[in-house]
């Protein structure tokens, strides 16, 4: 039981490049989330999904897209990376919504130069 | 007013002491609350849920005060391994989740 895994762990991008971050969970959770964490800003929700085939915007969705084609996977895409997207990205999953614990992946450290 | 506010600290506390910190929330529709612990350069991990009746787990006690809109975390007999950042979280029925920015705790030997 691996829990929540994220790939890659580290990445350096040049401005304007694109990439996809992959999150996978093996706990059969319905909800999945993408957060970014910046110094002094705490964790901020980018997008989330309440089930396979659904996505919704969080607090800071601009510049990101997501897809949840399979229940166990939640992809975060950056179409044209900007230095402001330099951050640590965490994926999380939970069995359901309000009242349920979130389990986090180990994070992806992304630097955009 | 920010939706979830925490004193960023750091709280520097000698080993064995008791330490407490609060987290205030502004949205009265918030329904569930949690404390997470985050070690440096690691992912957040659930410390405990916060119930209306309070919640105790070993040396840790969490309480919710709906009237004043804050949750608290009390750590008794603190250990060196308790050094971390403690994040509070508020969630409401609309799947809105807000994390506080965290309170840094340093336990001193």
mmCIF file of C-alpha atoms in Angstrom:
data_model
loop_
_atom_site.group_PDB
_atom_site.id
_atom_site.type_symbol
_atom_site.label_atom_id
_atom_site.label_comp_id
_atom_site.label_asym_id
_atom_site.label_seq_id
_atom_site.Cartn_x
_atom_site.Cartn_y
_atom_site.Cartn_z
ATOM 1 C CA UNK A 1 0.000 0.000 0.000
ATOM 2 C CA UNK A 2 1.916 3.010 -1.308
ATOM 3 C CA UNK A 3 -0.660 5.655 -0.298
ATOM 4 C CA UNK A 4 -0.229 8.798 -2.378
ATOM 5 C CA UNK A 5 2.674 9.022 -4.794
ATOM 6 C CA UNK A 6 3.817 11.936 -6.943
ATOM 7 C CA UNK A 7 6.069 12.073 -9.962
ATOM 8 C CA UNK A 8 8.448 13.671 -10.553
ATOM 9 C CA UNK A 9 10.021 14.619 -7.220
ATOM 10 C CA UNK A 10 12.033 17.496 -8.679
ATOM 11 C CA UNK A 11 11.905 19.414 -11.939
ATOM 12 C CA UNK A 12 13.472 22.501 -13.426
ATOM 13 C CA UNK A 13 11.644 24.187 -16.289
ATOM 14 C CA UNK A 14 12.398 27.157 -18.460
ATOM 15 C CA UNK A 15 9.777 29.874 -18.777
ATOM 16 C CA UNK A 16 7.196 28.897 -21.367
ATOM 17 C CA UNK A 17 7.779 25.148 -21.157
ATOM 18 C CA UNK A 18 4.980 22.795 -20.263
ATOM 19 C CA UNK A 19 4.833 19.807 -17.974
ATOM 20 C CA UNK A 20 2.448 17.459 -16.224
ATOM 21 C CA UNK A 21 2.654 16.374 -12.617
ATOM 22 C CA UNK A 22 1.187 12.985 -11.838
ATOM 23 C CA UNK A 23 -0.505 12.015 -8.599
ATOM 24 C CA UNK A 24 -1.597 8.456 -7.906
ATOM 25 C CA UNK A 25 -3.399 6.961 -4.913
ATOM 26 C CA UNK A 26 -4.163 3.337 -4.137
ATOM 27 C CA UNK A 27 -6.679 3.883 -1.317
ATOM 28 C CA UNK A 28 -9.785 4.069 -3.533
ATOM 29 C CA UNK A 29 -10.374 7.650 -2.399
ATOM 30 C CA UNK A 30 -13.020 9.724 -4.118
ATOM 31 C CA UNK A 31 -11.519 13.165 -3.519
ATOM 32 C CA UNK A 32 -8.160 14.341 -4.779
ATOM 33 C CA UNK A 33 -6.485 17.724 -4.459
ATOM 34 C CA UNK A 34 -3.555 19.721 -5.762
ATOM 35 C CA UNK A 35 -1.924 22.323 -3.540
ATOM 36 C CA UNK A 36 1.045 24.601 -3.842
ATOM 37 C CA UNK A 37 3.102 25.670 -0.862
ATOM 38 C CA UNK A 38 5.208 28.802 -0.888
ATOM 39 C CA UNK A 39 7.221 30.389 1.940
ATOM 40 C CA UNK A 40 4.995 32.632 4.011
ATOM 41 C CA UNK A 41 1.871 31.644 2.065
ATOM 42 C CA UNK A 42 0.996 28.277 3.471
ATOM 43 C CA UNK A 43 -0.810 25.602 1.484
ATOM 44 C CA UNK A 44 -3.135 26.925 -1.197
ATOM 45 C CA UNK A 45 -5.604 24.781 -3.096
ATOM 46 C CA UNK A 46 -5.170 24.874 -6.872
ATOM 47 C CA UNK A 47 -7.785 22.407 -8.132
ATOM 48 C CA UNK A 48 -9.597 19.452 -6.709
ATOM 49 C CA UNK A 49 -11.772 16.562 -7.815
ATOM 50 C CA UNK A 50 -14.719 14.950 -6.032
ATOM 51 C CA UNK A 51 -14.697 11.863 -8.212
ATOM 52 C CA UNK A 52 -13.569 10.306 -11.465
ATOM 53 C CA UNK A 53 -14.249 12.624 -14.372
ATOM 54 C CA UNK A 54 -14.841 15.719 -12.227
ATOM 55 C CA UNK A 55 -12.657 18.720 -11.488
ATOM 56 C CA UNK A 56 -13.212 22.026 -9.720
ATOM 57 C CA UNK A 57 -11.253 25.199 -9.149
ATOM 58 C CA UNK A 58 -9.654 25.980 -5.849
ATOM 59 C CA UNK A 59 -8.199 29.182 -4.508
ATOM 60 C CA UNK A 60 -5.395 29.690 -7.071
ATOM 61 C CA UNK A 61 -6.336 27.883 -10.337
ATOM 62 C CA UNK A 62 -4.934 30.313 -12.918
ATOM 63 C CA UNK A 63 -2.162 28.895 -15.084
ATOM 64 C CA UNK A 64 -2.997 25.281 -14.229
ATOM 65 C CA UNK A 65 -5.240 22.610 -15.674
ATOM 66 C CA UNK A 66 -6.177 19.230 -14.239
ATOM 67 C CA UNK A 67 -7.707 15.969 -15.317
ATOM 68 C CA UNK A 68 -9.132 12.975 -13.445
ATOM 69 C CA UNK A 69 -9.683 10.357 -16.127
ATOM 70 C CA UNK A 70 -9.133 7.496 -13.697
ATOM 71 C CA UNK A 71 -10.185 7.426 -10.075
ATOM 72 C CA UNK A 72 -6.690 6.702 -8.860
ATOM 73 C CA UNK A 73 -4.906 9.423 -10.845
ATOM 74 C CA UNK A 74 -5.046 13.205 -10.758
ATOM 75 C CA UNK A 75 -2.888 15.131 -13.215
ATOM 76 C CA UNK A 76 -1.800 18.748 -12.886
ATOM 77 C CA UNK A 77 -0.673 20.507 -16.039
ATOM 78 C CA UNK A 78 1.274 23.690 -16.561
ATOM 79 C CA UNK A 79 0.819 24.750 -20.185
ATOM 80 C CA UNK A 80 3.283 27.646 -20.183
ATOM 81 C CA UNK A 81 5.354 27.757 -17.032
ATOM 82 C CA UNK A 82 6.154 31.074 -15.379
ATOM 83 C CA UNK A 83 8.681 31.874 -12.628
ATOM 84 C CA UNK A 84 5.721 32.625 -10.321
ATOM 85 C CA UNK A 85 4.896 28.926 -10.493
ATOM 86 C CA UNK A 86 8.119 28.003 -8.756
ATOM 87 C CA UNK A 87 6.818 26.178 -5.706
ATOM 88 C CA UNK A 88 6.415 22.872 -3.931
ATOM 89 C CA UNK A 89 3.347 21.042 -5.192
ATOM 90 C CA UNK A 90 1.511 18.585 -2.990
ATOM 91 C CA UNK A 91 -1.171 16.183 -4.024
ATOM 92 C CA UNK A 92 -3.625 14.812 -1.483
ATOM 93 C CA UNK A 93 -6.557 12.441 -1.417
ATOM 94 C CA UNK A 94 -9.427 11.742 0.957
ATOM 95 C CA UNK A 95 -12.195 9.200 1.185
ATOM 96 C CA UNK A 96 -14.788 11.930 0.903
ATOM 97 C CA UNK A 97 -15.153 15.652 1.553
ATOM 98 C CA UNK A 98 -15.896 17.515 4.734
ATOM 99 C CA UNK A 99 -14.879 15.648 7.850
ATOM 100 C CA UNK A 100 -12.419 13.326 6.185
ATOM 101 C CA UNK A 101 -8.661 13.307 6.640
ATOM 102 C CA UNK A 102 -6.463 14.146 3.678
ATOM 103 C CA UNK A 103 -3.435 12.025 2.888
ATOM 104 C CA UNK A 104 -0.594 13.864 1.205
ATOM 105 C CA UNK A 105 2.009 12.785 -1.287
ATOM 106 C CA UNK A 106 5.700 13.599 -0.769
ATOM 107 C CA UNK A 107 5.605 16.681 -2.969
ATOM 108 C CA UNK A 108 7.179 17.886 -6.202
ATOM 109 C CA UNK A 109 9.713 20.713 -6.092
ATOM 110 C CA UNK A 110 9.371 22.748 -9.254
ATOM 111 C CA UNK A 111 11.681 25.570 -10.267
ATOM 112 C CA UNK A 112 10.882 27.737 -13.261
ATOM 113 C CA UNK A 113 13.795 29.818 -14.528
ATOM 114 C CA UNK B 1 -9.377 39.139 8.105
ATOM 115 C CA UNK B 2 -7.795 35.982 6.725
ATOM 116 C CA UNK B 3 -10.037 32.943 6.766
ATOM 117 C CA UNK B 4 -7.740 30.855 8.936
ATOM 118 C CA UNK B 5 -5.102 32.571 11.030
ATOM 119 C CA UNK B 6 -2.292 31.192 13.109
ATOM 120 C CA UNK B 7 0.545 32.770 15.049
ATOM 121 C CA UNK B 8 3.567 31.874 12.881
ATOM 122 C CA UNK B 9 5.866 31.625 15.916
ATOM 123 C CA UNK B 10 8.409 30.274 16.356
ATOM 124 C CA UNK B 11 7.503 28.984 19.767
ATOM 125 C CA UNK B 12 10.748 28.010 21.514
ATOM 126 C CA UNK B 13 9.828 25.696 24.359
ATOM 127 C CA UNK B 14 12.057 23.656 26.699
ATOM 128 C CA UNK B 15 11.689 19.917 26.588
ATOM 129 C CA UNK B 16 9.071 18.680 29.033
ATOM 130 C CA UNK B 17 7.086 21.911 29.023
ATOM 131 C CA UNK B 18 3.487 22.366 27.960
ATOM 132 C CA UNK B 19 2.743 24.488 24.935
ATOM 133 C CA UNK B 20 -0.523 25.631 23.435
ATOM 134 C CA UNK B 21 -1.451 27.507 20.317
ATOM 135 C CA UNK B 22 -4.655 28.657 18.767
ATOM 136 C CA UNK B 23 -6.036 28.988 15.289
ATOM 137 C CA UNK B 24 -8.899 31.353 14.467
ATOM 138 C CA UNK B 25 -11.292 30.956 11.572
ATOM 139 C CA UNK B 26 -13.597 33.546 10.084
ATOM 140 C CA UNK B 27 -16.148 31.437 8.214
ATOM 141 C CA UNK B 28 -18.935 30.433 10.567
ATOM 142 C CA UNK B 29 -19.994 27.804 7.996
ATOM 143 C CA UNK B 30 -16.798 25.843 8.661
ATOM 144 C CA UNK B 31 -17.813 22.387 9.786
ATOM 145 C CA UNK B 32 -14.742 20.259 10.329
ATOM 146 C CA UNK B 33 -11.327 21.061 11.655
ATOM 147 C CA UNK B 34 -7.995 19.332 11.802
ATOM 148 C CA UNK B 35 -4.464 19.794 13.033
ATOM 149 C CA UNK B 36 -1.694 18.618 10.726
ATOM 150 C CA UNK B 37 1.979 18.374 11.459
ATOM 151 C CA UNK B 38 4.588 19.201 8.839
ATOM 152 C CA UNK B 39 8.280 18.483 9.221
ATOM 153 C CA UNK B 40 10.821 20.488 7.262
ATOM 154 C CA UNK B 41 10.692 19.660 3.550
ATOM 155 C CA UNK B 42 8.108 16.931 4.120
ATOM 156 C CA UNK B 43 4.431 16.551 3.438
ATOM 157 C CA UNK B 44 1.757 17.439 6.022
ATOM 158 C CA UNK B 45 0.471 14.539 8.075
ATOM 159 C CA UNK B 46 -2.682 14.414 10.147
ATOM 160 C CA UNK B 47 -2.070 14.949 13.841
ATOM 161 C CA UNK B 48 -5.667 14.897 14.970
ATOM 162 C CA UNK B 49 -9.208 15.815 14.108
ATOM 163 C CA UNK B 50 -10.950 18.438 16.220
ATOM 164 C CA UNK B 51 -14.394 17.541 17.459
ATOM 165 C CA UNK B 52 -16.958 19.771 19.115
ATOM 166 C CA UNK B 53 -16.517 17.772 22.299
ATOM 167 C CA UNK B 54 -12.748 18.075 22.185
ATOM 168 C CA UNK B 55 -10.264 15.370 21.343
ATOM 169 C CA UNK B 56 -7.338 13.940 23.265
ATOM 170 C CA UNK B 57 -4.642 11.624 21.967
ATOM 171 C CA UNK B 58 -1.872 10.914 24.416
ATOM 172 C CA UNK B 59 -0.005 14.154 25.084
ATOM 173 C CA UNK B 60 -2.077 16.093 22.563
ATOM 174 C CA UNK B 61 -5.430 17.760 23.181
ATOM 175 C CA UNK B 62 -7.432 19.650 20.580
ATOM 176 C CA UNK B 63 -10.476 21.758 21.306
ATOM 177 C CA UNK B 64 -13.014 23.699 19.291
ATOM 178 C CA UNK B 65 -14.707 26.881 20.440
ATOM 179 C CA UNK B 66 -17.464 27.642 17.951
ATOM 180 C CA UNK B 67 -18.708 30.733 19.788
ATOM 181 C CA UNK B 68 -15.321 32.431 19.496
ATOM 182 C CA UNK B 69 -14.395 30.629 16.254
ATOM 183 C CA UNK B 70 -11.075 29.150 17.201
ATOM 184 C CA UNK B 71 -9.461 25.781 17.643
ATOM 185 C CA UNK B 72 -6.597 25.037 19.967
ATOM 186 C CA UNK B 73 -3.834 22.485 20.299
ATOM 187 C CA UNK B 74 -2.197 21.652 23.607
ATOM 188 C CA UNK B 75 0.970 19.581 23.795
ATOM 189 C CA UNK B 76 1.968 18.284 27.212
ATOM 190 C CA UNK B 77 5.395 16.973 28.256
ATOM 191 C CA UNK B 78 6.878 18.160 24.957
ATOM 192 C CA UNK B 79 9.547 16.041 23.272
ATOM 193 C CA UNK B 80 12.355 17.064 20.937
ATOM 194 C CA UNK B 81 10.520 15.123 18.232
ATOM 195 C CA UNK B 82 7.543 17.483 18.540
ATOM 196 C CA UNK B 83 9.569 20.183 16.758
ATOM 197 C CA UNK B 84 7.666 20.852 13.550
ATOM 198 C CA UNK B 85 5.201 23.225 11.949
ATOM 199 C CA UNK B 86 1.585 22.738 13.004
ATOM 200 C CA UNK B 87 -1.097 23.554 10.451
ATOM 201 C CA UNK B 88 -4.755 24.008 11.228
ATOM 202 C CA UNK B 89 -7.405 23.333 8.620
ATOM 203 C CA UNK B 90 -11.036 24.384 8.319
ATOM 204 C CA UNK B 91 -13.465 22.729 5.906
ATOM 205 C CA UNK B 92 -17.064 23.484 5.038
ATOM 206 C CA UNK B 93 -19.822 21.572 3.247
ATOM 207 C CA UNK B 94 -19.031 23.233 -0.070
ATOM 208 C CA UNK B 95 -15.703 21.381 -0.106
ATOM 209 C CA UNK B 96 -13.934 24.616 0.693
ATOM 210 C CA UNK B 97 -10.708 23.849 2.492
ATOM 211 C CA UNK B 98 -8.492 26.483 4.025
ATOM 212 C CA UNK B 99 -5.134 25.773 5.620
ATOM 213 C CA UNK B 100 -3.560 28.136 8.063
ATOM 214 C CA UNK B 101 0.024 29.177 7.346
ATOM 215 C CA UNK B 102 1.283 27.177 10.274
ATOM 216 C CA UNK B 103 2.887 27.686 13.656
ATOM 217 C CA UNK B 104 6.531 26.714 14.028
ATOM 218 C CA UNK B 105 7.457 24.916 17.228
ATOM 219 C CA UNK B 106 11.016 24.348 18.407
ATOM 220 C CA UNK B 107 11.534 22.125 21.419
ATOM 221 C CA UNK B 108 14.801 22.987 23.130
ATOM 222 C CA UNK B 109 16.910 20.340 24.902
#
